Amino acid sequence: MYFSRRVAGELIDALDQARTIPSIVQRNPHFDVEAAYRVAADIVRIRRARGEQTVGRKIGFTNRNIWVEYGATAPIWAHVYDRTMQHATDGKATVSLKGSVQPRLEPEIAFKLKAALPSSVNDPARMLELIEWYAPSFEIVDCHFADWKFGPADSAADFSFHWRLIVGAPCQITNDAIPALVASLRDCQVTLSKGNAVSDRGVGANALGHPLSALAHLAGALAQQSQFEPLAAGEVITTGTLTAAMPINAGETWSSHYEGLPGVSGLSLIFTA
């Protein structure tokens, strides 16, 4: 317990001071994913105690195409907080990168739950009945280990690399739209651009075969982690990057463009120092 609290405090300090720390796994080879989520639980307690409110979750490493690059072996997740989530206005937002260490950008799809999502529900159509809206989103991920070098347990402990979540205009879900939306979420295409240059392209299926499969994976993981609350009504969940995660810097403008997802065009972000 002491070790978990100490590591949690070290990571919180790295977040607050915008600095890197040595790999936890390299310092303690016995540090595994189970231990990492004990650290994550301590981090949640610390952040709540200092006034931050949890408003949702992020899921990471749902795109298996990037596993080799990062040495990932499974999806990871972490909480999203009121201070880390921002809503875009008219599809645009300005984001300061102050306080980040080595940020990267990921275009994703976010969902807001209108009811609790039990782990027993994994049919996409049934899941959509429990979801209020979907929206284009950008997650800014950040790593507190130098050069993005880490072990799987490191990544789960390090806030699952969550730094900021920018959410676009919500698209309300109606029951009559659900059958078609199941396919649209899987098959939609996204283009990620820096300025006028395309950086990467992806599809909804890059998130564990379907963005809702990623959401079901999270519900299942939480059913095995009694130290965390299950998914509840009102939470915003972002389901993982659909492209490669791209390094970003102040002074740059990045945008996403979605095709085949009803009501969604894209988002544009201006990054400042």
CSV table of C-alpha atoms in Angstrom, one decimal:
chain,number,residue,atom,x,y,z
A,1,MET,CA,0.0,0.0,0.0
A,2,TYR,CA,2.8,2.4,0.9
A,3,PHE,CA,4.6,1.7,-2.5
A,4,SER,CA,1.3,2.4,-4.4
A,5,ARG,CA,0.8,5.7,-2.6
A,6,ARG,CA,4.4,6.7,-3.1
A,7,VAL,CA,4.3,6.0,-6.9
A,8,ALA,CA,0.9,7.8,-7.1
A,9,GLY,CA,2.4,10.8,-5.5
A,10,GLU,CA,5.5,10.7,-7.8
A,11,LEU,CA,3.2,10.6,-10.9
A,12,ILE,CA,1.0,13.4,-9.6
A,13,ASP,CA,4.1,15.5,-9.0
A,14,ALA,CA,5.4,14.7,-12.5
A,15,LEU,CA,2.0,15.9,-13.8
A,16,ASP,CA,2.0,19.1,-11.8
A,17,GLN,CA,5.6,19.9,-12.6
A,18,ALA,CA,5.5,18.8,-16.2
A,19,ARG,CA,8.5,16.5,-16.0
A,20,THR,CA,9.5,13.0,-16.7
A,21,ILE,CA,10.4,10.3,-14.2
A,22,PRO,CA,12.3,7.0,-14.6
A,23,SER,CA,10.3,3.9,-15.6
A,24,ILE,CA,8.6,2.3,-12.6
A,25,VAL,CA,9.0,-1.1,-14.2
A,26,GLN,CA,12.7,-0.7,-14.6
A,27,ARG,CA,13.0,0.3,-11.0
A,28,ASN,CA,10.8,-2.5,-9.8
A,29,PRO,CA,10.5,-5.5,-12.2
A,30,HIS,CA,7.6,-6.9,-10.2
A,31,PHE,CA,5.5,-3.9,-10.9
A,32,ASP,CA,2.7,-5.3,-13.0
A,33,VAL,CA,-0.6,-4.1,-14.5
A,34,GLU,CA,-2.6,-5.1,-11.4
A,35,ALA,CA,-0.2,-3.0,-9.3
A,36,ALA,CA,-0.5,-0.2,-11.8
A,37,TYR,CA,-4.3,0.0,-11.2
A,38,ARG,CA,-3.7,0.2,-7.5
A,39,VAL,CA,-1.6,3.2,-8.2
A,40,ALA,CA,-4.4,4.5,-10.5
A,41,ALA,CA,-6.9,4.2,-7.7
A,42,ASP,CA,-4.7,6.2,-5.3
A,43,ILE,CA,-4.3,8.8,-8.0
A,44,VAL,CA,-8.1,9.2,-8.3
A,45,ARG,CA,-8.3,9.6,-4.5
A,46,ILE,CA,-5.6,12.3,-4.5
A,47,ARG,CA,-7.1,14.2,-7.4
A,48,ARG,CA,-10.6,14.1,-6.0
A,49,ALA,CA,-9.3,15.2,-2.6
A,50,ARG,CA,-7.8,18.3,-4.1
A,51,GLY,CA,-11.0,19.3,-5.8
A,52,GLU,CA,-10.9,17.6,-9.2
A,53,GLN,CA,-14.1,15.9,-10.3
A,54,THR,CA,-14.2,12.8,-12.4
A,55,VAL,CA,-16.5,13.2,-15.4
A,56,GLY,CA,-15.7,10.2,-17.5
A,57,ARG,CA,-13.1,7.8,-18.7
A,58,LYS,CA,-10.6,7.4,-21.5
A,59,ILE,CA,-9.6,4.1,-23.1
A,60,GLY,CA,-6.2,3.8,-24.6
A,61,PHE,CA,-4.4,1.3,-26.9
A,62,THR,CA,-7.6,0.1,-28.5
A,63,ASN,CA,-5.9,0.7,-31.9
A,64,ARG,CA,-3.8,-2.5,-32.3
A,65,ASN,CA,-2.1,-0.9,-35.3
A,66,ILE,CA,0.0,1.1,-32.9
A,67,TRP,CA,0.8,-1.6,-30.3
A,68,VAL,CA,4.2,-2.5,-31.8
A,69,GLU,CA,5.3,1.2,-31.8
A,70,TYR,CA,4.6,1.5,-28.1
A,71,GLY,CA,5.1,-2.1,-26.9
A,72,ALA,CA,1.5,-2.3,-25.8
A,73,THR,CA,-0.2,-5.6,-25.1
A,74,ALA,CA,-3.7,-4.7,-24.2
A,75,PRO,CA,-6.0,-1.6,-23.8
A,76,ILE,CA,-5.7,0.6,-20.8
A,77,TRP,CA,-8.0,3.1,-19.2
A,78,ALA,CA,-8.1,6.1,-16.8
A,79,HIS,CA,-10.5,8.7,-15.5
A,80,VAL,CA,-11.2,12.0,-17.3
A,81,TYR,CA,-11.6,15.1,-15.0
A,82,ASP,CA,-13.5,18.4,-15.1
A,83,ARG,CA,-10.1,20.2,-15.5
A,84,THR,CA,-9.0,17.9,-18.3
A,85,MET,CA,-12.1,18.0,-20.5
A,86,GLN,CA,-13.0,20.9,-22.8
A,87,HIS,CA,-16.0,21.3,-25.2
A,88,ALA,CA,-15.2,22.8,-28.6
A,89,THR,CA,-17.3,25.7,-29.9
A,90,ASP,CA,-18.5,25.5,-33.5
A,91,GLY,CA,-16.1,22.7,-34.1
A,92,LYS,CA,-13.1,24.7,-32.9
A,93,ALA,CA,-11.0,25.1,-29.8
A,94,THR,CA,-7.8,26.7,-28.6
A,95,VAL,CA,-5.7,24.6,-26.3
A,96,SER,CA,-2.6,25.7,-24.3
A,97,LEU,CA,0.1,23.0,-24.1
A,98,LYS,CA,1.5,24.6,-20.9
A,99,GLY,CA,2.0,21.8,-18.4
A,100,SER,CA,2.4,19.0,-20.9
A,101,VAL,CA,5.7,17.2,-21.4
A,102,GLN,CA,5.7,15.4,-24.8
A,103,PRO,CA,2.1,15.7,-26.0
A,104,ARG,CA,0.5,13.8,-28.9
A,105,LEU,CA,-2.8,14.1,-30.6
A,106,GLU,CA,-5.4,11.4,-31.2
A,107,PRO,CA,-8.7,11.7,-33.1
A,108,GLU,CA,-11.4,9.6,-31.4
A,109,ILE,CA,-15.2,9.1,-30.9
A,110,ALA,CA,-16.7,10.0,-27.5
A,111,PHE,CA,-20.0,8.9,-26.0
A,112,LYS,CA,-22.1,10.2,-23.2
A,113,LEU,CA,-24.0,7.6,-21.1
A,114,LYS,CA,-27.6,8.2,-20.3
A,115,ALA,CA,-27.7,5.1,-18.1
A,116,ALA,CA,-25.4,2.8,-16.3
A,117,LEU,CA,-23.6,0.4,-18.6
A,118,PRO,CA,-23.3,-3.1,-17.1
A,119,SER,CA,-20.6,-5.5,-18.2
A,120,SER,CA,-23.3,-7.9,-19.3
A,121,VAL,CA,-24.3,-5.6,-22.2
A,122,ASN,CA,-22.0,-5.9,-25.2
A,123,ASP,CA,-24.4,-5.9,-28.2
A,124,PRO,CA,-23.8,-2.6,-30.0
A,125,ALA,CA,-27.5,-1.8,-30.6
A,126,ARG,CA,-28.3,-2.5,-27.0
A,127,MET,CA,-25.4,-0.3,-25.9
A,128,LEU,CA,-26.6,2.6,-28.0
A,129,GLU,CA,-29.9,2.5,-26.2
A,130,LEU,CA,-28.0,3.4,-23.1
A,131,ILE,CA,-26.0,6.2,-24.7
A,132,GLU,CA,-27.3,9.8,-25.0
A,133,TRP,CA,-25.0,11.1,-27.7
A,134,TYR,CA,-21.8,10.6,-29.7
A,135,ALA,CA,-19.3,13.2,-30.8
A,136,PRO,CA,-16.0,13.7,-32.5
A,137,SER,CA,-13.2,14.1,-30.0
A,138,PHE,CA,-9.5,14.8,-29.7
A,139,GLU,CA,-7.5,13.3,-26.9
A,140,ILE,CA,-4.2,14.9,-26.1
A,141,VAL,CA,-2.1,12.2,-24.5
A,142,ASP,CA,1.1,12.8,-22.6
A,143,CYS,CA,3.8,10.5,-21.3
A,144,HIS,CA,5.9,11.2,-18.1
A,145,PHE,CA,8.6,8.7,-19.1
A,146,ALA,CA,11.4,10.0,-21.3
A,147,ASP,CA,11.0,9.5,-25.1
A,148,TRP,CA,7.8,7.7,-24.7
A,149,LYS,CA,9.7,4.6,-23.5
A,150,PHE,CA,7.8,2.5,-20.9
A,151,GLY,CA,6.4,-0.9,-20.0
A,152,PRO,CA,2.7,-1.8,-20.1
A,153,ALA,CA,2.3,-1.4,-16.4
A,154,ASP,CA,4.0,2.1,-16.6
A,155,SER,CA,1.4,3.2,-19.1
A,156,ALA,CA,-1.6,2.1,-17.0
A,157,ALA,CA,-0.2,3.9,-13.9
A,158,ASP,CA,0.7,7.1,-15.8
A,159,PHE,CA,-2.9,8.3,-16.1
A,160,SER,CA,-3.1,5.9,-19.1
A,161,PHE,CA,-1.4,8.9,-20.7
A,162,HIS,CA,-4.6,11.1,-20.5
A,163,TRP,CA,-3.9,14.8,-20.4
A,164,ARG,CA,-6.8,16.6,-22.2
A,165,LEU,CA,-10.0,15.7,-23.9
A,166,ILE,CA,-11.7,18.0,-26.4
A,167,VAL,CA,-15.2,17.1,-27.3
A,168,GLY,CA,-17.1,18.3,-30.4
A,169,ALA,CA,-20.7,18.9,-31.0
A,170,PRO,CA,-22.9,16.1,-29.6
A,171,CYS,CA,-25.1,14.1,-32.0
A,172,GLN,CA,-28.2,12.9,-30.1
A,173,ILE,CA,-29.1,9.2,-30.6
A,174,THR,CA,-32.6,8.3,-31.5
A,175,ASN,CA,-34.0,4.8,-31.4
A,176,ASP,CA,-34.9,4.7,-35.1
A,177,ALA,CA,-31.3,5.7,-36.0
A,178,ILE,CA,-29.6,2.9,-34.0
A,179,PRO,CA,-29.5,0.1,-36.6
A,180,ALA,CA,-27.7,2.2,-39.2
A,181,LEU,CA,-25.5,3.9,-36.6
A,182,VAL,CA,-24.1,0.6,-35.5
A,183,ALA,CA,-22.5,0.2,-39.0
A,184,SER,CA,-21.6,3.9,-39.4
A,185,LEU,CA,-19.6,3.9,-36.2
A,186,ARG,CA,-17.6,0.9,-37.4
A,187,ASP,CA,-17.1,2.0,-41.0
A,188,CYS,CA,-16.7,5.8,-40.6
A,189,GLN,CA,-13.4,7.2,-41.9
A,190,VAL,CA,-11.3,10.0,-40.2
A,191,THR,CA,-8.6,12.1,-41.7
A,192,LEU,CA,-6.1,13.8,-39.4
A,193,SER,CA,-4.3,16.9,-40.7
A,194,LYS,CA,-1.7,19.3,-39.6
A,195,GLY,CA,-2.4,22.6,-41.3
A,196,ASN,CA,-3.3,21.6,-44.9
A,197,ALA,CA,-1.2,18.4,-44.9
A,198,VAL,CA,-2.8,15.0,-44.2
A,199,SER,CA,-0.9,13.2,-41.4
A,200,ASP,CA,-2.8,10.0,-41.2
A,201,ARG,CA,-6.1,8.3,-41.9
A,202,GLY,CA,-8.2,5.8,-39.9
A,203,VAL,CA,-11.5,4.1,-39.5
A,204,GLY,CA,-13.9,3.4,-36.7
A,205,ALA,CA,-13.0,-0.2,-36.7
A,206,ASN,CA,-9.5,0.6,-35.6
A,207,ALA,CA,-10.9,0.8,-32.0
A,208,LEU,CA,-11.0,-2.9,-31.1
A,209,GLY,CA,-13.1,-3.6,-34.3
A,210,HIS,CA,-15.8,-1.1,-33.3
A,211,PRO,CA,-15.8,1.9,-30.9
A,212,LEU,CA,-18.6,0.3,-28.9
A,213,SER,CA,-16.5,-2.9,-28.5
A,214,ALA,CA,-13.9,-0.6,-26.8
A,215,LEU,CA,-16.7,0.7,-24.5
A,216,ALA,CA,-17.8,-2.9,-23.8
A,217,HIS,CA,-14.1,-3.8,-23.0
A,218,LEU,CA,-14.0,-1.0,-20.5
A,219,ALA,CA,-17.2,-2.2,-18.8
A,220,GLY,CA,-15.8,-5.7,-18.6
A,221,ALA,CA,-12.5,-4.5,-17.2
A,222,LEU,CA,-14.2,-2.5,-14.5
A,223,ALA,CA,-16.2,-5.6,-13.4
A,224,GLN,CA,-12.9,-7.1,-12.4
A,225,GLN,CA,-11.6,-4.0,-10.6
A,226,SER,CA,-13.7,-3.5,-7.5
A,227,GLN,CA,-11.6,-0.5,-6.4
A,228,PHE,CA,-13.3,1.6,-9.2
A,229,GLU,CA,-16.9,2.6,-9.7
A,230,PRO,CA,-18.7,1.0,-12.7
A,231,LEU,CA,-19.7,3.1,-15.6
A,232,ALA,CA,-22.6,5.4,-14.7
A,233,ALA,CA,-25.1,7.8,-16.3
A,234,GLY,CA,-23.6,11.1,-17.3
A,235,GLU,CA,-20.1,9.9,-17.9
A,236,VAL,CA,-18.3,10.8,-21.1
A,237,ILE,CA,-16.2,8.0,-22.6
A,238,THR,CA,-13.7,8.4,-25.4
A,239,THR,CA,-12.9,5.1,-27.0
A,240,GLY,CA,-9.3,5.4,-28.4
A,241,THR,CA,-7.4,6.8,-31.3
A,242,LEU,CA,-8.5,5.9,-34.9
A,243,THR,CA,-5.1,6.9,-36.3
A,244,ALA,CA,-1.5,7.1,-35.2
A,245,ALA,CA,-0.9,9.4,-32.3
A,246,MET,CA,0.9,12.5,-33.7
A,247,PRO,CA,3.4,14.8,-31.8
A,248,ILE,CA,2.1,18.3,-31.4
A,249,ASN,CA,3.6,21.7,-30.7
A,250,ALA,CA,2.5,25.2,-29.8
A,251,GLY,CA,1.8,27.3,-32.9
A,252,GLU,CA,0.3,24.4,-34.8
A,253,THR,CA,-3.3,23.9,-36.1
A,254,TRP,CA,-4.6,20.4,-36.4
A,255,SER,CA,-7.9,19.2,-37.7
A,256,SER,CA,-10.0,16.0,-38.1
A,257,HIS,CA,-12.5,15.3,-40.8
A,258,TYR,CA,-15.0,12.4,-40.5
A,259,GLU,CA,-16.8,10.8,-43.3
A,260,GLY,CA,-19.7,8.4,-43.0
A,261,LEU,CA,-20.7,9.3,-39.4
A,262,PRO,CA,-24.1,11.1,-39.4
A,263,GLY,CA,-24.0,14.6,-38.0
A,264,VAL,CA,-20.2,14.6,-37.6
A,265,SER,CA,-17.8,16.7,-39.7
A,266,GLY,CA,-14.7,17.2,-37.6
A,267,LEU,CA,-12.8,19.4,-35.1
A,268,SER,CA,-10.1,22.0,-35.5
A,269,LEU,CA,-7.6,22.8,-32.7
A,270,ILE,CA,-5.1,25.7,-32.4
A,271,PHE,CA,-2.3,25.0,-30.0
A,272,THR,CA,-0.6,27.7,-27.9
A,273,ALA,CA,2.2,27.8,-25.5
